[in-house]
């Protein structure tokens, strides 16, 4: 994949995610999982490349976001496993690889397709995000599995117990949940 500049990363991935976040259309936690200072630094980065992103302070503290965040405490080990997997495969040349790992890990805890839970406009944008921030994982998903299921399958293969109950995908009764269209 052609290397992306900071401005391209911001416009292709982070601007649409922040726009959806402002509209309450993501499952992402307050400040996208960043600290308040980290989120402000992201806003400063938008401004530095001439991009406008408006996120009201109230959005970070909306009741539904806070409730969802409180419930996540029970899934902390799962969140950490996802973060570890993503950090192990991140692209050191990307500008926001830490943020990408954070939002994907949190997005996996939602109930819709990952691209929807992140607030991206369509599934191909999520694949582009993986290709840039996590190229090794992108290449490993050569059967075009649903991204959320793909990540959990990686955890299953490393000894976790999340989605795979069958010895192989071909023998699995939930095959369609992993390989069906993600529209
Ligand atoms: S099809 Fe079955 S075995 Fe294959 S990744 Fe999905 S849950 Fe696991």
PDB file of C-alpha atoms and ligand atoms in Angstrom:
ATOM      1  CA  UNK A   1       0.000   0.000   0.000  1.00  0.00           C
ATOM      2  CA  UNK A   2       1.231   3.505  -0.811  1.00  0.00           C
ATOM      3  CA  UNK A   3       2.406   5.343   2.293  1.00  0.00           C
ATOM      4  CA  UNK A   4      -0.090   7.829   3.690  1.00  0.00           C
ATOM      5  CA  UNK A   5       0.758  11.262   4.996  1.00  0.00           C
ATOM      6  CA  UNK A   6      -0.555  12.466   8.323  1.00  0.00           C
ATOM      7  CA  UNK A   7      -3.130  14.590   6.481  1.00  0.00           C
ATOM      8  CA  UNK A   8      -4.311  11.589   4.458  1.00  0.00           C
ATOM      9  CA  UNK A   9      -4.682   9.454   7.575  1.00  0.00           C
ATOM     10  CA  UNK A  10      -6.689  12.205   9.204  1.00  0.00           C
ATOM     11  CA  UNK A  11      -8.998  12.776   6.250  1.00  0.00           C
ATOM     12  CA  UNK A  12      -9.529   9.121   5.284  1.00  0.00           C
ATOM     13  CA  UNK A  13      -9.998   7.598   8.706  1.00  0.00           C
ATOM     14  CA  UNK A  14     -10.134   9.977  11.621  1.00  0.00           C
ATOM     15  CA  UNK A  15     -12.346  12.683  10.231  1.00  0.00           C
ATOM     16  CA  UNK A  16     -15.220  10.287   9.408  1.00  0.00           C
ATOM     17  CA  UNK A  17     -14.812   8.498  12.733  1.00  0.00           C
ATOM     18  CA  UNK A  18     -14.913  11.794  14.644  1.00  0.00           C
ATOM     19  CA  UNK A  19     -17.922  12.914  12.610  1.00  0.00           C
ATOM     20  CA  UNK A  20     -19.818   9.732  13.529  1.00  0.00           C
ATOM     21  CA  UNK A  21     -18.665  10.036  17.131  1.00  0.00           C
ATOM     22  CA  UNK A  22     -20.152  13.529  17.282  1.00  0.00           C
ATOM     23  CA  UNK A  23     -23.455  12.119  16.002  1.00  0.00           C
ATOM     24  CA  UNK A  24     -23.471   9.311  18.554  1.00  0.00           C
ATOM     25  CA  UNK A  25     -23.134   6.697  15.818  1.00  0.00           C
ATOM     26  CA  UNK A  26     -20.172   4.783  17.196  1.00  0.00           C
ATOM     27  CA  UNK A  27     -19.643   2.496  20.177  1.00  0.00           C
ATOM     28  CA  UNK A  28     -16.412   4.295  20.986  1.00  0.00           C
ATOM     29  CA  UNK A  29     -15.757   5.425  24.562  1.00  0.00           C
ATOM     30  CA  UNK A  30     -15.217   9.021  25.705  1.00  0.00           C
ATOM     31  CA  UNK A  31     -12.439  10.791  23.798  1.00  0.00           C
ATOM     32  CA  UNK A  32     -12.227   7.770  21.427  1.00  0.00           C
ATOM     33  CA  UNK A  33     -10.446   5.914  24.216  1.00  0.00           C
ATOM     34  CA  UNK A  34      -7.752   8.602  24.446  1.00  0.00           C
ATOM     35  CA  UNK A  35      -7.057  10.876  27.387  1.00  0.00           C
ATOM     36  CA  UNK A  36      -8.660  14.305  27.213  1.00  0.00           C
ATOM     37  CA  UNK A  37      -5.227  15.714  26.374  1.00  0.00           C
ATOM     38  CA  UNK A  38      -4.683  13.092  23.681  1.00  0.00           C
ATOM     39  CA  UNK A  39      -8.004  13.929  22.085  1.00  0.00           C
ATOM     40  CA  UNK A  40      -7.151  17.629  22.125  1.00  0.00           C
ATOM     41  CA  UNK A  41      -3.837  16.829  20.435  1.00  0.00           C
ATOM     42  CA  UNK A  42      -5.774  14.987  17.724  1.00  0.00           C
ATOM     43  CA  UNK A  43      -8.018  18.038  17.239  1.00  0.00           C
ATOM     44  CA  UNK A  44      -4.910  20.203  16.993  1.00  0.00           C
ATOM     45  CA  UNK A  45      -3.563  17.873  14.306  1.00  0.00           C
ATOM     46  CA  UNK A  46      -6.766  18.316  12.291  1.00  0.00           C
ATOM     47  CA  UNK A  47      -6.412  22.064  12.498  1.00  0.00           C
ATOM     48  CA  UNK A  48      -2.740  21.907  11.516  1.00  0.00           C
ATOM     49  CA  UNK A  49      -3.622  20.321   8.163  1.00  0.00           C
ATOM     50  CA  UNK A  50      -6.647  22.520   7.535  1.00  0.00           C
ATOM     51  CA  UNK A  51      -9.324  19.980   8.431  1.00  0.00           C
ATOM     52  CA  UNK A  52     -12.335  20.874  10.534  1.00  0.00           C
ATOM     53  CA  UNK A  53     -13.756  18.487  13.098  1.00  0.00           C
ATOM     54  CA  UNK A  54     -16.375  19.534  15.586  1.00  0.00           C
ATOM     55  CA  UNK A  55     -16.885  17.426  18.692  1.00  0.00           C
ATOM     56  CA  UNK A  56     -18.927  18.952  21.509  1.00  0.00           C
ATOM     57  CA  UNK A  57     -17.647  18.446  25.021  1.00  0.00           C
ATOM     58  CA  UNK A  58     -21.053  16.989  25.891  1.00  0.00           C
ATOM     59  CA  UNK A  59     -20.441  14.125  23.467  1.00  0.00           C
ATOM     60  CA  UNK A  60     -17.660  12.750  25.651  1.00  0.00           C
ATOM     61  CA  UNK A  61     -19.968  12.663  28.632  1.00  0.00           C
ATOM     62  CA  UNK A  62     -23.239  11.523  27.093  1.00  0.00           C
ATOM     63  CA  UNK A  63     -25.140   9.121  29.386  1.00  0.00           C
ATOM     64  CA  UNK A  64     -25.149   6.295  26.856  1.00  0.00           C
ATOM     65  CA  UNK A  65     -21.411   6.612  26.294  1.00  0.00           C
ATOM     66  CA  UNK A  66     -20.716   6.628  30.011  1.00  0.00           C
ATOM     67  CA  UNK A  67     -22.979   3.637  30.619  1.00  0.00           C
ATOM     68  CA  UNK A  68     -21.332   1.691  27.817  1.00  0.00           C
ATOM     69  CA  UNK A  69     -17.946   2.599  29.206  1.00  0.00           C
ATOM     70  CA  UNK A  70     -18.905   1.397  32.685  1.00  0.00           C
ATOM     71  CA  UNK A  71     -20.046  -1.947  31.282  1.00  0.00           C
ATOM     72  CA  UNK A  72     -16.746  -2.397  29.453  1.00  0.00           C
ATOM     73  CA  UNK A  73     -14.971  -2.931  32.765  1.00  0.00           C
ATOM     74  CA  UNK A  74     -16.260  -6.516  32.705  1.00  0.00           C
ATOM     75  CA  UNK A  75     -14.542  -7.102  29.349  1.00  0.00           C
ATOM     76  CA  UNK A  76     -11.189  -5.617  30.279  1.00  0.00           C
ATOM     77  CA  UNK A  77      -9.164  -8.834  29.706  1.00  0.00           C
ATOM     78  CA  UNK A  78     -10.693  -9.282  26.247  1.00  0.00           C
ATOM     79  CA  UNK A  79      -9.974  -5.653  25.415  1.00  0.00           C
ATOM     80  CA  UNK A  80      -6.361  -6.085  26.491  1.00  0.00           C
ATOM     81  CA  UNK A  81      -5.930  -9.210  24.354  1.00  0.00           C
ATOM     82  CA  UNK A  82      -7.218  -7.344  21.324  1.00  0.00           C
ATOM     83  CA  UNK A  83      -4.921  -4.404  22.045  1.00  0.00           C
ATOM     84  CA  UNK A  84      -1.919  -6.691  22.416  1.00  0.00           C
ATOM     85  CA  UNK A  85      -2.694  -8.411  19.114  1.00  0.00           C
ATOM     86  CA  UNK A  86      -3.063  -5.107  17.283  1.00  0.00           C
ATOM     87  CA  UNK A  87       0.020  -3.507  18.820  1.00  0.00           C
ATOM     88  CA  UNK A  88       2.101  -6.532  17.867  1.00  0.00           C
ATOM     89  CA  UNK A  89       1.164  -6.007  14.224  1.00  0.00           C
ATOM     90  CA  UNK A  90       1.099  -2.237  13.898  1.00  0.00           C
ATOM     91  CA  UNK A  91       2.888  -0.269  11.181  1.00  0.00           C
ATOM     92  CA  UNK A  92       5.658   1.803  12.816  1.00  0.00           C
ATOM     93  CA  UNK A  93       5.590   4.253   9.904  1.00  0.00           C
ATOM     94  CA  UNK A  94       1.952   5.223  10.482  1.00  0.00           C
ATOM     95  CA  UNK A  95       1.133   8.323  12.517  1.00  0.00           C
ATOM     96  CA  UNK A  96      -1.878   7.086  14.461  1.00  0.00           C
ATOM     97  CA  UNK A  97      -1.255   3.376  14.915  1.00  0.00           C
ATOM     98  CA  UNK A  98      -1.847   3.550  18.665  1.00  0.00           C
ATOM     99  CA  UNK A  99      -5.169   5.271  18.139  1.00  0.00           C
ATOM    100  CA  UNK A 100      -6.110   2.774  15.435  1.00  0.00           C
ATOM    101  CA  UNK A 101      -5.451  -0.123  17.815  1.00  0.00           C
ATOM    102  CA  UNK A 102      -7.470   1.558  20.542  1.00  0.00           C
ATOM    103  CA  UNK A 103     -10.565   2.261  18.475  1.00  0.00           C
ATOM    104  CA  UNK A 104     -10.542  -1.145  16.794  1.00  0.00           C
ATOM    105  CA  UNK A 105     -10.264  -2.934  20.143  1.00  0.00           C
ATOM    106  CA  UNK A 106     -13.159  -0.921  21.546  1.00  0.00           C
ATOM    107  CA  UNK A 107     -15.116  -1.314  18.327  1.00  0.00           C
ATOM    108  CA  UNK A 108     -14.823  -5.092  18.598  1.00  0.00           C
ATOM    109  CA  UNK A 109     -16.846  -4.935  21.800  1.00  0.00           C
ATOM    110  CA  UNK A 110     -19.817  -3.508  19.927  1.00  0.00           C
ATOM    111  CA  UNK A 111     -22.537  -5.622  18.385  1.00  0.00           C
ATOM    112  CA  UNK A 112     -22.546  -4.542  14.746  1.00  0.00           C
ATOM    113  CA  UNK A 113     -20.059  -4.968  11.935  1.00  0.00           C
ATOM    114  CA  UNK A 114     -16.773  -3.392  12.925  1.00  0.00           C
ATOM    115  CA  UNK A 115     -16.898  -0.644  10.305  1.00  0.00           C
ATOM    116  CA  UNK A 116     -20.304   0.391  11.622  1.00  0.00           C
ATOM    117  CA  UNK A 117     -19.278   0.296  15.247  1.00  0.00           C
ATOM    118  CA  UNK A 118     -16.337   2.551  14.414  1.00  0.00           C
ATOM    119  CA  UNK A 119     -18.457   4.963  12.416  1.00  0.00           C
ATOM    120  CA  UNK A 120     -16.657   4.466   9.107  1.00  0.00           C
ATOM    121  CA  UNK A 121     -18.689   5.109   5.943  1.00  0.00           C
ATOM    122  CA  UNK A 122     -18.311   1.611   4.487  1.00  0.00           C
ATOM    123  CA  UNK A 123     -16.490  -1.692   4.893  1.00  0.00           C
ATOM    124  CA  UNK A 124     -13.762  -1.012   2.270  1.00  0.00           C
ATOM    125  CA  UNK A 125     -12.602   1.967   4.341  1.00  0.00           C
ATOM    126  CA  UNK A 126     -12.021  -0.365   7.263  1.00  0.00           C
ATOM    127  CA  UNK A 127     -10.012  -2.693   5.046  1.00  0.00           C
ATOM    128  CA  UNK A 128      -7.899   0.297   3.967  1.00  0.00           C
ATOM    129  CA  UNK A 129      -7.400   1.153   7.617  1.00  0.00           C
ATOM    130  CA  UNK A 130      -6.145  -2.373   8.314  1.00  0.00           C
ATOM    131  CA  UNK A 131      -3.915  -2.282   5.232  1.00  0.00           C
ATOM    132  CA  UNK A 132      -2.167   0.861   6.443  1.00  0.00           C
ATOM    133  CA  UNK A 133      -2.050   0.453  10.203  1.00  0.00           C
ATOM    134  CA  UNK A 134      -1.841  -3.356  10.460  1.00  0.00           C
ATOM    135  CA  UNK A 135      -0.417  -4.616   7.161  1.00  0.00           C
ATOM    136  CA  UNK A 136       0.510  -8.076   8.436  1.00  0.00           C
ATOM    137  CA  UNK A 137      -3.042  -8.675   9.663  1.00  0.00           C
ATOM    138  CA  UNK A 138      -4.454  -7.303   6.428  1.00  0.00           C
ATOM    139  CA  UNK A 139      -2.385  -9.767   4.413  1.00  0.00           C
ATOM    140  CA  UNK A 140      -3.278 -12.625   6.735  1.00  0.00           C
ATOM    141  CA  UNK A 141      -6.991 -12.056   6.127  1.00  0.00           C
ATOM    142  CA  UNK A 142      -6.642 -13.383   2.591  1.00  0.00           C
ATOM    143  CA  UNK A 143     -10.069 -15.043   2.668  1.00  0.00           C
ATOM    144  CA  UNK A 144     -11.783 -11.744   3.375  1.00  0.00           C
ATOM    145  CA  UNK A 145     -13.266 -12.768   6.704  1.00  0.00           C
ATOM    146  CA  UNK A 146     -15.401 -10.300   8.558  1.00  0.00           C
ATOM    147  CA  UNK A 147     -12.882  -8.175  10.395  1.00  0.00           C
ATOM    148  CA  UNK A 148     -14.240  -8.641  13.881  1.00  0.00           C
ATOM    149  CA  UNK A 149     -14.422 -12.399  13.479  1.00  0.00           C
ATOM    150  CA  UNK A 150     -10.972 -12.411  11.935  1.00  0.00           C
ATOM    151  CA  UNK A 151      -9.464 -10.730  14.993  1.00  0.00           C
ATOM    152  CA  UNK A 152     -11.193 -13.108  17.381  1.00  0.00           C
ATOM    153  CA  UNK A 153     -10.015 -16.036  15.302  1.00  0.00           C
ATOM    154  CA  UNK A 154      -6.457 -14.793  15.827  1.00  0.00           C
ATOM    155  CA  UNK A 155      -7.104 -14.838  19.568  1.00  0.00           C
ATOM    156  CA  UNK A 156      -8.565 -18.344  19.317  1.00  0.00           C
ATOM    157  CA  UNK A 157      -5.463 -19.559  17.487  1.00  0.00           C
ATOM    158  CA  UNK A 158      -3.227 -18.157  20.191  1.00  0.00           C
ATOM    159  CA  UNK A 159      -5.084 -20.067  22.896  1.00  0.00           C
ATOM    160  CA  UNK A 160      -8.125 -17.914  23.542  1.00  0.00           C
ATOM    161  CA  UNK A 161     -11.647 -19.248  23.518  1.00  0.00           C
ATOM    162  CA  UNK A 162     -13.806 -16.732  21.731  1.00  0.00           C
ATOM    163  CA  UNK A 163     -15.475 -17.839  18.499  1.00  0.00           C
ATOM    164  CA  UNK A 164     -14.052 -21.105  17.214  1.00  0.00           C
ATOM    165  CA  UNK A 165     -15.732 -24.297  18.370  1.00  0.00           C
ATOM    166  CA  UNK A 166     -14.781 -26.359  15.306  1.00  0.00           C
ATOM    167  CA  UNK A 167     -11.364 -27.718  14.296  1.00  0.00           C
ATOM    168  CA  UNK A 168     -11.555 -25.965  10.925  1.00  0.00           C
ATOM    169  CA  UNK A 169     -13.694 -23.349   9.224  1.00  0.00           C
ATOM    170  CA  UNK A 170     -14.906 -25.869   6.651  1.00  0.00           C
ATOM    171  CA  UNK A 171     -16.427 -27.989   9.422  1.00  0.00           C
ATOM    172  CA  UNK A 172     -17.889 -25.101  11.364  1.00  0.00           C
ATOM    173  CA  UNK A 173     -21.618 -24.575  11.801  1.00  0.00           C
ATOM    174  CA  UNK A 174     -21.204 -20.803  12.075  1.00  0.00           C
ATOM    175  CA  UNK A 175     -19.199 -20.398   8.888  1.00  0.00           C
ATOM    176  CA  UNK A 176     -21.585 -17.764   7.483  1.00  0.00           C
ATOM    177  CA  UNK A 177     -21.075 -15.553  10.537  1.00  0.00           C
ATOM    178  CA  UNK A 178     -17.380 -15.322   9.742  1.00  0.00           C
ATOM    179  CA  UNK A 179     -17.377 -15.167   5.977  1.00  0.00           C
ATOM    180  CA  UNK A 180     -20.722 -13.627   5.036  1.00  0.00           C
ATOM    181  CA  UNK A 181     -20.976 -10.186   3.448  1.00  0.00           C
ATOM    182  CA  UNK A 182     -20.428  -7.233   5.762  1.00  0.00           C
ATOM    183  CA  UNK A 183     -22.813  -4.690   4.336  1.00  0.00           C
TER     184      UNK A 183
HETATM  185  S1  LIG B   1     -15.883 -20.379  10.675  1.00  0.00           S
HETATM  186 FE1  LIG B   1     -15.856 -21.347  12.715  1.00  0.00          FE
HETATM  187  S2  LIG B   1     -13.784 -22.167  12.942  1.00  0.00           S
HETATM  188 FE2  LIG B   1     -13.724 -20.640  11.252  1.00  0.00          FE
HETATM  189  S3  LIG B   1     -13.123 -18.705  12.251  1.00  0.00           S
HETATM  190 FE3  LIG B   1     -15.374 -18.778  12.202  1.00  0.00          FE
HETATM  191  S4  LIG B   1     -15.964 -19.662  14.210  1.00  0.00           S
HETATM  192 FE4  LIG B   1     -13.775 -20.126  13.886  1.00  0.00          FE
END
